[in-house]
mmCIF file of N, CA, C and O in Angstrom:
data_model
loop_
_atom_site.group_PDB
_atom_site.id
_atom_site.type_symbol
_atom_site.label_atom_id
_atom_site.label_comp_id
_atom_site.label_asym_id
_atom_site.label_seq_id
_atom_site.Cartn_x
_atom_site.Cartn_y
_atom_site.Cartn_z
ATOM 1 N N MET A 1 97.406 96.069 110.407
ATOM 2 C CA MET A 1 97.824 94.895 109.661
ATOM 3 C C MET A 1 96.667 93.905 109.561
ATOM 4 O O MET A 1 96.476 93.292 108.535
ATOM 5 N N LYS A 2 95.899 93.779 110.594
ATOM 6 C CA LYS A 2 94.768 92.865 110.574
ATOM 7 C C LYS A 2 93.758 93.272 109.500
ATOM 8 O O LYS A 2 93.192 92.446 108.815
ATOM 9 N N LYS A 3 93.581 94.583 109.344
ATOM 10 C CA LYS A 3 92.656 95.113 108.340
ATOM 11 C C LYS A 3 93.079 94.666 106.942
ATOM 12 O O LYS A 3 92.261 94.253 106.134
ATOM 13 N N ASN A 4 94.376 94.751 106.625
ATOM 14 C CA ASN A 4 94.879 94.332 105.319
ATOM 15 C C ASN A 4 94.679 92.849 105.087
ATOM 16 O O ASN A 4 94.390 92.432 103.978
ATOM 17 N N ASN A 5 94.854 92.052 106.148
ATOM 18 C CA ASN A 5 94.643 90.617 106.011
ATOM 19 C C ASN A 5 93.207 90.339 105.592
ATOM 20 O O ASN A 5 92.953 89.527 104.724
ATOM 21 N N LEU A 6 92.267 91.012 106.212
ATOM 22 C CA LEU A 6 90.865 90.828 105.860
ATOM 23 C C LEU A 6 90.584 91.346 104.461
ATOM 24 O O LEU A 6 89.795 90.760 103.732
ATOM 25 N N LEU A 7 91.237 92.418 104.086
ATOM 26 C CA LEU A 7 90.998 93.029 102.785
ATOM 27 C C LEU A 7 91.445 92.117 101.646
ATOM 28 O O LEU A 7 90.704 91.923 100.675
ATOM 29 N N TYR A 8 92.627 91.529 101.740
ATOM 30 C CA TYR A 8 93.080 90.664 100.652
ATOM 31 C C TYR A 8 92.199 89.417 100.547
ATOM 32 O O TYR A 8 91.918 88.942 99.445
ATOM 33 N N LEU A 9 91.703 88.930 101.677
ATOM 34 C CA LEU A 9 90.797 87.775 101.632
ATOM 35 C C LEU A 9 89.455 88.150 101.005
ATOM 36 O O LEU A 9 88.858 87.366 100.271
ATOM 37 N N GLN A 10 88.995 89.358 101.273
ATOM 38 C CA GLN A 10 87.756 89.842 100.653
ATOM 39 C C GLN A 10 87.926 89.967 99.133
ATOM 40 O O GLN A 10 87.034 89.624 98.370
ATOM 41 N N ILE A 11 89.090 90.433 98.710
ATOM 42 C CA ILE A 11 89.380 90.543 97.278
ATOM 43 C C ILE A 11 89.378 89.158 96.641
ATOM 44 O O ILE A 11 88.809 88.957 95.563
ATOM 45 N N VAL A 12 89.998 88.196 97.305
ATOM 46 C CA VAL A 12 89.997 86.816 96.809
ATOM 47 C C VAL A 12 88.563 86.304 96.692
ATOM 48 O O VAL A 12 88.172 85.750 95.658
ATOM 49 N N ASP A 13 87.773 86.500 97.733
ATOM 50 C CA ASP A 13 86.372 86.043 97.716
ATOM 51 C C ASP A 13 85.581 86.703 96.593
ATOM 52 O O ASP A 13 84.824 86.038 95.884
ATOM 53 N N ASP A 14 85.747 88.007 96.430
ATOM 54 C CA ASP A 14 85.014 88.725 95.389
ATOM 55 C C ASP A 14 85.386 88.228 93.999
ATOM 56 O O ASP A 14 84.511 87.933 93.179
ATOM 57 N N PHE A 15 86.682 88.129 93.719
ATOM 58 C CA PHE A 15 87.099 87.669 92.392
ATOM 59 C C PHE A 15 86.679 86.214 92.150
ATOM 60 O O PHE A 15 86.252 85.867 91.049
ATOM 61 N N THR A 16 86.768 85.383 93.178
ATOM 62 C CA THR A 16 86.329 83.987 93.039
ATOM 63 C C THR A 16 84.861 83.942 92.650
ATOM 64 O O THR A 16 84.474 83.235 91.717
ATOM 65 N N LYS A 17 84.055 84.716 93.343
ATOM 66 C CA LYS A 17 82.621 84.746 93.068
ATOM 67 C C LYS A 17 82.360 85.235 91.642
ATOM 68 O O LYS A 17 81.598 84.626 90.902
ATOM 69 N N TYR A 18 82.992 86.345 91.267
ATOM 70 C CA TYR A 18 82.760 86.910 89.945
ATOM 71 C C TYR A 18 83.223 85.980 88.826
ATOM 72 O O TYR A 18 82.602 85.897 87.771
ATOM 73 N N ILE A 19 84.312 85.270 89.050
ATOM 74 C CA ILE A 19 84.808 84.332 88.045
ATOM 75 C C ILE A 19 83.878 83.128 87.948
ATOM 76 O O ILE A 19 83.503 82.696 86.853
ATOM 77 N N GLU A 20 83.467 82.579 89.084
ATOM 78 C CA GLU A 20 82.579 81.412 89.075
ATOM 79 C C GLU A 20 81.216 81.740 88.466
ATOM 80 O O GLU A 20 80.600 80.893 87.817
ATOM 81 N N LEU A 21 80.747 82.955 88.669
ATOM 82 C CA LEU A 21 79.452 83.355 88.119
ATOM 83 C C LEU A 21 79.535 83.799 86.660
ATOM 84 O O LEU A 21 78.520 84.038 86.028
ATOM 85 N N GLY A 22 80.749 83.900 86.139
ATOM 86 C CA GLY A 22 80.913 84.257 84.737
ATOM 87 C C GLY A 22 80.967 85.748 84.461
ATOM 88 O O GLY A 22 80.927 86.164 83.308
ATOM 89 N N VAL A 23 81.060 86.562 85.525
ATOM 90 C CA VAL A 23 81.229 87.997 85.315
ATOM 91 C C VAL A 23 82.576 88.217 84.620
ATOM 92 O O VAL A 23 82.675 88.972 83.649
ATOM 93 N N TYR A 24 83.600 87.542 85.120
ATOM 94 C CA TYR A 24 84.888 87.470 84.438
ATOM 95 C C TYR A 24 84.949 86.089 83.806
ATOM 96 O O TYR A 24 84.777 85.083 84.491
ATOM 97 N N LYS A 25 85.173 86.044 82.509
ATOM 98 C CA LYS A 25 85.154 84.792 81.774
ATOM 99 C C LYS A 25 86.567 84.325 81.425
ATOM 100 O O LYS A 25 87.525 85.091 81.509
ATOM 101 N N TYR A 26 86.649 83.082 81.027
ATOM 102 C CA TYR A 26 87.924 82.499 80.606
ATOM 103 C C TYR A 26 88.620 83.419 79.609
ATOM 104 O O TYR A 26 88.007 83.887 78.653
ATOM 105 N N ASN A 27 89.872 83.684 79.856
ATOM 106 C CA ASN A 27 90.745 84.499 79.010
ATOM 107 C C ASN A 27 90.538 86.007 79.151
ATOM 108 O O ASN A 27 91.195 86.773 78.469
ATOM 109 N N ASP A 28 89.625 86.449 80.007
ATOM 110 C CA ASP A 28 89.475 87.883 80.254
ATOM 111 C C ASP A 28 90.732 88.400 80.948
ATOM 112 O O ASP A 28 91.282 87.742 81.837
ATOM 113 N N LYS A 29 91.163 89.580 80.539
ATOM 114 C CA LYS A 29 92.309 90.211 81.185
ATOM 115 C C LYS A 29 91.809 90.995 82.397
ATOM 116 O O LYS A 29 90.852 91.749 82.297
ATOM 117 N N LEU A 30 92.450 90.778 83.530
ATOM 118 C CA LEU A 30 92.106 91.488 84.763
ATOM 119 C C LEU A 30 92.979 92.733 84.887
ATOM 120 O O LEU A 30 94.051 92.815 84.274
ATOM 121 N N PRO A 31 92.550 93.687 85.702
ATOM 122 C CA PRO A 31 93.374 94.883 85.913
ATOM 123 C C PRO A 31 94.729 94.503 86.516
ATOM 124 O O PRO A 31 94.841 93.538 87.278
ATOM 125 N N SER A 32 95.739 95.277 86.172
ATOM 126 C CA SER A 32 97.059 95.033 86.754
ATOM 127 C C SER A 32 97.004 95.295 88.259
ATOM 128 O O SER A 32 96.090 95.956 88.755
ATOM 129 N N VAL A 33 97.992 94.782 88.948
ATOM 130 C CA VAL A 33 98.084 94.989 90.400
ATOM 131 C C VAL A 33 98.091 96.488 90.703
ATOM 132 O O VAL A 33 97.328 96.969 91.550
ATOM 133 N N ARG A 34 98.897 97.217 89.990
ATOM 134 C CA ARG A 34 99.023 98.662 90.234
ATOM 135 C C ARG A 34 97.712 99.394 89.943
ATOM 136 O O ARG A 34 97.258 100.219 90.736
ATOM 137 N N THR A 35 97.082 99.073 88.816
ATOM 138 C CA THR A 35 95.816 99.722 88.439
ATOM 139 C C THR A 35 94.735 99.468 89.476
ATOM 140 O O THR A 35 94.038 100.390 89.913
ATOM 141 N N LEU A 36 94.591 98.215 89.886
ATOM 142 C CA LEU A 36 93.564 97.864 90.856
ATOM 143 C C LEU A 36 93.838 98.512 92.218
ATOM 144 O O LEU A 36 92.921 98.990 92.877
ATOM 145 N N ALA A 37 95.104 98.549 92.593
ATOM 146 C CA ALA A 37 95.473 99.180 93.869
ATOM 147 C C ALA A 37 95.111 100.665 93.864
ATOM 148 O O ALA A 37 94.572 101.180 94.845
ATOM 149 N N VAL A 38 95.380 101.338 92.749
ATOM 150 C CA VAL A 38 95.051 102.765 92.646
ATOM 151 C C VAL A 38 93.536 102.946 92.686
ATOM 152 O O VAL A 38 93.023 103.813 93.400
ATOM 153 N N GLU A 39 92.803 102.115 91.933
ATOM 154 C CA GLU A 39 91.340 102.211 91.908
ATOM 155 C C GLU A 39 90.732 102.013 93.292
ATOM 156 O O GLU A 39 89.767 102.681 93.660
ATOM 157 N N MET A 40 91.297 101.061 94.042
ATOM 158 C CA MET A 40 90.755 100.740 95.364
ATOM 159 C C MET A 40 91.365 101.603 96.473
ATOM 160 O O MET A 40 90.894 101.568 97.604
ATOM 161 N N GLY A 41 92.429 102.313 96.151
ATOM 162 C CA GLY A 41 93.091 103.149 97.145
ATOM 163 C C GLY A 41 93.787 102.352 98.227
ATOM 164 O O GLY A 41 93.745 102.723 99.404
ATOM 165 N N ILE A 42 94.387 101.229 97.816
ATOM 166 C CA ILE A 42 95.072 100.364 98.789
ATOM 167 C C ILE A 42 96.485 100.048 98.313
ATOM 168 O O ILE A 42 96.859 100.327 97.176
ATOM 169 N N ASN A 43 97.245 99.422 99.180
ATOM 170 C CA ASN A 43 98.619 99.048 98.894
ATOM 171 C C ASN A 43 98.664 97.963 97.806
ATOM 172 O O ASN A 43 97.929 96.975 97.893
ATOM 173 N N PRO A 44 99.529 98.111 96.797
ATOM 174 C CA PRO A 44 99.649 97.085 95.747
ATOM 175 C C PRO A 44 99.995 95.695 96.293
ATOM 176 O O PRO A 44 99.612 94.683 95.693
ATOM 177 N N ASN A 45 100.689 95.638 97.434
ATOM 178 C CA ASN A 45 101.028 94.335 98.012
ATOM 179 C C ASN A 45 99.780 93.541 98.406
ATOM 180 O O ASN A 45 99.772 92.320 98.366
ATOM 181 N N THR A 46 98.722 94.261 98.787
ATOM 182 C CA THR A 46 97.464 93.608 99.149
ATOM 183 C C THR A 46 96.853 92.936 97.925
ATOM 184 O O THR A 46 96.406 91.790 97.985
ATOM 185 N N ILE A 47 96.857 93.638 96.789
ATOM 186 C CA ILE A 47 96.342 93.077 95.546
ATOM 187 C C ILE A 47 97.222 91.914 95.100
ATOM 188 O O ILE A 47 96.720 90.861 94.702
ATOM 189 N N GLN A 48 98.528 92.096 95.190
ATOM 190 C CA GLN A 48 99.458 91.040 94.772
ATOM 191 C C GLN A 48 99.225 89.766 95.575
ATOM 192 O O GLN A 48 99.212 88.669 95.019
ATOM 193 N N ARG A 49 99.007 89.916 96.857
ATOM 194 C CA ARG A 49 98.759 88.752 97.717
ATOM 195 C C ARG A 49 97.461 88.040 97.313
ATOM 196 O O ARG A 49 97.402 86.817 97.231
ATOM 197 N N ALA A 50 96.413 88.819 97.025
ATOM 198 C CA ALA A 50 95.140 88.244 96.589
ATOM 199 C C ALA A 50 95.314 87.525 95.255
ATOM 200 O O ALA A 50 94.823 86.400 95.073
ATOM 201 N N TYR A 51 96.015 88.148 94.316
ATOM 202 C CA TYR A 51 96.246 87.527 93.003
ATOM 203 C C TYR A 51 97.050 86.229 93.142
ATOM 204 O O TYR A 51 96.792 85.261 92.442
ATOM 205 N N GLN A 52 98.014 86.198 94.060
ATOM 206 C CA GLN A 52 98.802 84.977 94.270
ATOM 207 C C GLN A 52 97.906 83.831 94.738
ATOM 208 O O GLN A 52 98.054 82.692 94.297
ATOM 209 N N ILE A 53 96.981 84.136 95.633
ATOM 210 C CA ILE A 53 96.063 83.104 96.122
ATOM 211 C C ILE A 53 95.141 82.638 94.998
ATOM 212 O O ILE A 53 94.929 81.434 94.814
ATOM 213 N N LEU A 54 94.606 83.585 94.240
ATOM 214 C CA LEU A 54 93.736 83.224 93.123
ATOM 215 C C LEU A 54 94.478 82.357 92.097
ATOM 216 O O LEU A 54 93.924 81.411 91.543
ATOM 217 N N GLU A 55 95.746 82.679 91.888
ATOM 218 C CA GLU A 55 96.551 81.881 90.957
ATOM 219 C C GLU A 55 96.798 80.478 91.510
ATOM 220 O O GLU A 55 96.692 79.489 90.793
ATOM 221 N N SER A 56 97.075 80.385 92.805
ATOM 222 C CA SER A 56 97.320 79.074 93.416
ATOM 223 C C SER A 56 96.066 78.194 93.398
ATOM 224 O O SER A 56 96.152 76.979 93.386
ATOM 225 N N LYS A 57 94.885 78.841 93.378
ATOM 226 C CA LYS A 57 93.618 78.102 93.331
ATOM 227 C C LYS A 57 93.175 77.786 91.898
ATOM 228 O O LYS A 57 92.145 77.154 91.695
ATOM 229 N N GLY A 58 93.942 78.269 90.920
ATOM 230 C CA GLY A 58 93.636 77.964 89.529
ATOM 231 C C GLY A 58 92.615 78.867 88.865
ATOM 232 O O GLY A 58 92.083 78.540 87.815
ATOM 233 N N TYR A 59 92.365 80.028 89.451
ATOM 234 C CA TYR A 59 91.397 80.953 88.869
ATOM 235 C C TYR A 59 92.030 81.899 87.852
ATOM 236 O O TYR A 59 91.389 82.306 86.889
ATOM 237 N N ILE A 60 93.261 82.280 88.105
ATOM 238 C CA ILE A 60 93.927 83.232 87.212
ATOM 239 C C ILE A 60 95.330 82.738 86.901
ATOM 240 O O ILE A 60 95.870 81.857 87.582
ATOM 241 N N THR A 61 95.913 83.327 85.871
ATOM 242 C CA THR A 61 97.309 83.053 85.548
ATOM 243 C C THR A 61 97.963 84.361 85.140
ATOM 244 O O THR A 61 97.307 85.238 84.576
ATOM 245 N N THR A 62 99.229 84.485 85.467
ATOM 246 C CA THR A 62 99.983 85.676 85.101
ATOM 247 C C THR A 62 100.900 85.321 83.949
ATOM 248 O O THR A 62 101.664 84.369 84.023
ATOM 249 N N ILE A 63 100.778 86.081 82.878
ATOM 250 C CA ILE A 63 101.643 85.897 81.710
ATOM 251 C C ILE A 63 102.618 87.066 81.702
ATOM 252 O O ILE A 63 102.204 88.227 81.602
ATOM 253 N N GLU A 64 103.885 86.729 81.833
ATOM 254 C CA GLU A 64 104.915 87.748 81.967
ATOM 255 C C GLU A 64 104.844 88.773 80.841
ATOM 256 O O GLU A 64 104.739 88.422 79.669
ATOM 257 N N LYS A 65 104.866 90.032 81.211
ATOM 258 C CA LYS A 65 104.829 91.194 80.320
ATOM 259 C C LYS A 65 103.532 91.326 79.523
ATOM 260 O O LYS A 65 103.435 92.125 78.616
ATOM 261 N N LYS A 66 102.530 90.513 79.849
ATOM 262 C CA LYS A 66 101.239 90.606 79.162
ATOM 263 C C LYS A 66 100.105 90.929 80.137
ATOM 264 O O LYS A 66 99.171 91.613 79.789
ATOM 265 N N GLY A 67 100.170 90.359 81.347
ATOM 266 C CA GLY A 67 99.151 90.667 82.331
ATOM 267 C C GLY A 67 98.586 89.452 83.038
ATOM 268 O O GLY A 67 99.123 88.352 82.956
ATOM 269 N N VAL A 68 97.459 89.685 83.713
ATOM 270 C CA VAL A 68 96.791 88.664 84.508
ATOM 271 C C VAL A 68 95.493 88.286 83.793
ATOM 272 O O VAL A 68 94.704 89.155 83.429
ATOM 273 N N TYR A 69 95.300 86.987 83.598
ATOM 274 C CA TYR A 69 94.150 86.497 82.851
ATOM 275 C C TYR A 69 93.392 85.434 83.633
ATOM 276 O O TYR A 69 93.987 84.669 84.400
ATOM 277 N N VAL A 70 92.090 85.373 83.387
ATOM 278 C CA VAL A 70 91.256 84.327 83.986
ATOM 279 C C VAL A 70 91.568 83.025 83.257
ATOM 280 O O VAL A 70 91.555 82.976 82.024
ATOM 281 N N CYS A 71 91.862 81.981 84.016
ATOM 282 C CA CYS A 71 92.114 80.676 83.402
ATOM 283 C C CYS A 71 91.085 79.642 83.849
ATOM 284 O O CYS A 71 91.148 78.487 83.456
ATOM 285 N N TYR A 72 90.138 80.067 84.650
ATOM 286 C CA TYR A 72 89.065 79.197 85.129
ATOM 287 C C TYR A 72 88.005 79.093 84.039
ATOM 288 O O TYR A 72 87.533 80.102 83.522
ATOM 289 N N LYS A 73 87.670 77.869 83.676
ATOM 290 C CA LYS A 73 86.621 77.665 82.678
ATOM 291 C C LYS A 73 85.331 77.366 83.397
ATOM 292 O O LYS A 73 85.213 76.368 84.109
ATOM 293 N N LYS A 74 84.371 78.241 83.189
ATOM 294 C CA LYS A 74 83.072 78.095 83.836
ATOM 295 C C LYS A 74 82.335 76.919 83.219
ATOM 296 O O LYS A 74 82.219 76.794 82.009
ATOM 297 N N ASP A 75 81.823 76.074 84.069
ATOM 298 C CA ASP A 75 81.009 74.962 83.618
ATOM 299 C C ASP A 75 79.634 75.500 83.264
ATOM 300 O O ASP A 75 79.030 76.240 84.021
ATOM 301 N N ASP A 76 79.149 75.162 82.092
ATOM 302 C CA ASP A 76 77.841 75.663 81.663
ATOM 303 C C ASP A 76 76.692 75.095 82.490
ATOM 304 O O ASP A 76 75.580 75.592 82.443
ATOM 305 N N ASP A 77 76.960 74.061 83.250
ATOM 306 C CA ASP A 77 75.936 73.438 84.077
ATOM 307 C C ASP A 77 75.611 74.349 85.261
ATOM 308 O O ASP A 77 76.474 74.709 86.049
ATOM 309 N N LYS A 78 74.368 74.730 85.395
ATOM 310 C CA LYS A 78 73.950 75.613 86.480
ATOM 311 C C LYS A 78 73.943 74.919 87.837
ATOM 312 O O LYS A 78 73.772 75.566 88.853
ATOM 313 N N ALA A 79 74.148 73.621 87.847
ATOM 314 C CA ALA A 79 74.110 72.875 89.107
ATOM 315 C C ALA A 79 75.150 73.397 90.105
ATOM 316 O O ALA A 79 74.873 73.475 91.303
ATOM 317 N N LEU A 80 76.328 73.757 89.620
ATOM 318 C CA LEU A 80 77.374 74.271 90.521
ATOM 319 C C LEU A 80 76.943 75.578 91.171
ATOM 320 O O LEU A 80 77.144 75.789 92.365
ATOM 321 N N ILE A 81 76.330 76.443 90.386
ATOM 322 C CA ILE A 81 75.865 77.721 90.920
ATOM 323 C C ILE A 81 74.744 77.491 91.924
ATOM 324 O O ILE A 81 74.712 78.088 92.999
ATOM 325 N N LYS A 82 73.824 76.599 91.585
ATOM 326 C CA LYS A 82 72.706 76.311 92.485
ATOM 327 C C LYS A 82 73.202 75.738 93.807
ATOM 328 O O LYS A 82 72.691 76.087 94.873
ATOM 329 N N ASP A 83 74.197 74.859 93.747
ATOM 330 C CA ASP A 83 74.758 74.289 94.981
ATOM 331 C C ASP A 83 75.366 75.383 95.855
ATOM 332 O O ASP A 83 75.199 75.377 97.072
ATOM 333 N N LYS A 84 76.067 76.319 95.236
ATOM 334 C CA LYS A 84 76.669 77.413 95.992
ATOM 335 C C LYS A 84 75.580 78.280 96.626
ATOM 336 O O LYS A 84 75.692 78.664 97.793
ATOM 337 N N ILE A 85 74.531 78.562 95.880
ATOM 338 C CA ILE A 85 73.431 79.365 96.415
ATOM 339 C C ILE A 85 72.778 78.660 97.599
ATOM 340 O O ILE A 85 72.479 79.276 98.616
ATOM 341 N N LYS A 86 72.570 77.351 97.471
ATOM 342 C CA LYS A 86 71.974 76.581 98.577
ATOM 343 C C LYS A 86 72.847 76.663 99.825
ATOM 344 O O LYS A 86 72.340 76.842 100.934
ATOM 345 N N LYS A 87 74.134 76.536 99.626
ATOM 346 C CA LYS A 87 75.064 76.612 100.762
ATOM 347 C C LYS A 87 74.965 77.984 101.424
ATOM 348 O O LYS A 87 74.891 78.096 102.653
ATOM 349 N N ASP A 88 74.943 79.036 100.601
ATOM 350 C CA ASP A 88 74.823 80.395 101.129
ATOM 351 C C ASP A 88 73.487 80.575 101.860
ATOM 352 O O ASP A 88 73.435 81.188 102.926
ATOM 353 N N LEU A 89 72.407 80.059 101.272
ATOM 354 C CA LEU A 89 71.087 80.197 101.885
ATOM 355 C C LEU A 89 71.033 79.518 103.255
ATOM 356 O O LEU A 89 70.419 80.034 104.186
ATOM 357 N N ARG A 90 71.681 78.362 103.359
ATOM 358 C CA ARG A 90 71.718 77.671 104.658
ATOM 359 C C ARG A 90 72.434 78.542 105.700
ATOM 360 O O ARG A 90 72.007 78.622 106.852
ATOM 361 N N ALA A 91 73.511 79.201 105.276
ATOM 362 C CA ALA A 91 74.247 80.084 106.195
ATOM 363 C C ALA A 91 73.379 81.271 106.601
ATOM 364 O O ALA A 91 73.366 81.665 107.771
ATOM 365 N N TYR A 92 72.628 81.821 105.650
ATOM 366 C CA TYR A 92 71.743 82.941 105.973
ATOM 367 C C TYR A 92 70.650 82.503 106.939
ATOM 368 O O TYR A 92 70.288 83.228 107.857
ATOM 369 N N LYS A 93 70.130 81.307 106.716
ATOM 370 C CA LYS A 93 69.081 80.775 107.591
ATOM 371 C C LYS A 93 69.613 80.625 109.018
ATOM 372 O O LYS A 93 68.931 80.986 109.986
ATOM 373 N N GLN A 94 70.839 80.116 109.141
ATOM 374 C CA GLN A 94 71.436 79.944 110.459
ATOM 375 C C GLN A 94 71.723 81.280 111.136
ATOM 376 O O GLN A 94 71.809 81.350 112.357
ATOM 377 N N SER A 95 71.867 82.335 110.339
ATOM 378 C CA SER A 95 72.118 83.659 110.926
ATOM 379 C C SER A 95 70.818 84.398 111.230
ATOM 380 O O SER A 95 70.826 85.600 111.468
ATOM 381 N N ASN A 96 69.700 83.640 111.216
ATOM 382 C CA ASN A 96 68.375 84.159 111.572
ATOM 383 C C ASN A 96 67.794 85.155 110.569
ATOM 384 O O ASN A 96 66.925 85.942 110.920
ATOM 385 N N LEU A 97 68.267 85.109 109.344
ATOM 386 C CA LEU A 97 67.652 85.909 108.295
ATOM 387 C C LEU A 97 66.415 85.146 107.831
ATOM 388 O O LEU A 97 66.486 83.962 107.511
ATOM 389 N N THR A 98 65.271 85.800 107.823
ATOM 390 C CA THR A 98 64.025 85.100 107.509
ATOM 391 C C THR A 98 63.862 84.904 106.008
ATOM 392 O O THR A 98 64.501 85.590 105.198
ATOM 393 N N LYS A 99 62.998 83.980 105.656
ATOM 394 C CA LYS A 99 62.694 83.708 104.254
ATOM 395 C C LYS A 99 62.147 84.969 103.578
ATOM 396 O O LYS A 99 62.526 85.298 102.456
ATOM 397 N N ASP A 100 61.276 85.679 104.277
ATOM 398 C CA ASP A 100 60.716 86.911 103.726
ATOM 399 C C ASP A 100 61.799 87.966 103.475
ATOM 400 O O ASP A 100 61.759 88.682 102.472
ATOM 401 N N GLU A 101 62.772 88.054 104.379
ATOM 402 C CA GLU A 101 63.867 89.005 104.190
ATOM 403 C C GLU A 101 64.719 88.623 102.977
ATOM 404 O O GLU A 101 65.136 89.491 102.210
ATOM 405 N N LEU A 102 64.957 87.326 102.816
ATOM 406 C CA LEU A 102 65.714 86.866 101.655
ATOM 407 C C LEU A 102 64.967 87.155 100.354
ATOM 408 O O LEU A 102 65.555 87.624 99.376
ATOM 409 N N ILE A 103 63.679 86.885 100.354
ATOM 410 C CA ILE A 103 62.873 87.142 99.161
ATOM 411 C C ILE A 103 62.894 88.635 98.829
ATOM 412 O O ILE A 103 63.010 89.021 97.661
ATOM 413 N N GLU A 104 62.807 89.453 99.857
ATOM 414 C CA GLU A 104 62.869 90.903 99.659
ATOM 415 C C GLU A 104 64.195 91.310 99.014
ATOM 416 O O GLU A 104 64.231 92.132 98.095
ATOM 417 N N LEU A 105 65.288 90.715 99.482
ATOM 418 C CA LEU A 105 66.605 91.007 98.905
ATOM 419 C C LEU A 105 66.694 90.546 97.452
ATOM 420 O O LEU A 105 67.243 91.247 96.600
ATOM 421 N N ILE A 106 66.155 89.380 97.175
ATOM 422 C CA ILE A 106 66.154 88.864 95.807
ATOM 423 C C ILE A 106 65.373 89.794 94.894
ATOM 424 O O ILE A 106 65.804 90.127 93.785
ATOM 425 N N GLU A 107 64.223 90.227 95.365
ATOM 426 C CA GLU A 107 63.401 91.163 94.585
ATOM 427 C C GLU A 107 64.174 92.453 94.307
ATOM 428 O O GLU A 107 64.121 92.979 93.192
ATOM 429 N N GLU A 108 64.892 92.960 95.304
ATOM 430 C CA GLU A 108 65.688 94.174 95.121
ATOM 431 C C GLU A 108 66.726 93.981 94.018
ATOM 432 O O GLU A 108 66.884 94.830 93.150
ATOM 433 N N VAL A 109 67.428 92.857 94.069
ATOM 434 C CA VAL A 109 68.484 92.586 93.091
ATOM 435 C C VAL A 109 67.907 92.455 91.682
ATOM 436 O O VAL A 109 68.442 93.010 90.717
ATOM 437 N N TYR A 110 66.819 91.752 91.538
ATOM 438 C CA TYR A 110 66.247 91.520 90.224
ATOM 439 C C TYR A 110 65.503 92.728 89.668
ATOM 440 O O TYR A 110 65.201 92.787 88.491
ATOM 441 N N HIS A 111 65.240 93.716 90.504
ATOM 442 C CA HIS A 111 64.571 94.922 90.021
ATOM 443 C C HIS A 111 65.522 96.101 89.886
ATOM 444 O O HIS A 111 65.070 97.211 89.650
ATOM 445 N N ASP A 112 66.822 95.865 90.059
ATOM 446 C CA ASP A 112 67.813 96.951 89.887
ATOM 447 C C ASP A 112 67.939 97.338 88.434
ATOM 448 O O ASP A 112 67.864 96.605 87.533
#
């Protein structure tokens, strides 16, 4: 049971990140609970719980008989993204990840 609790929170974190970064944009239709559960090989209740949290936070909305849609409007200002990156970088620094290691990771991502 503890594993499922962590899993639904990870799903919430992932979708929040993808929506805030614009991977999923305003009005994009998300996979149904059943479809996503099958794709991930997990219980549909786990997806439903994650979607409920995302909806309560204002990231998604469920339209009856139509599906789940992104309702978060991304601000075109990059300042929000930069602030989030700074916050993450501070956490990485506190976890003893070196500047060189971070730069190496950035290089990996940008050269994929």
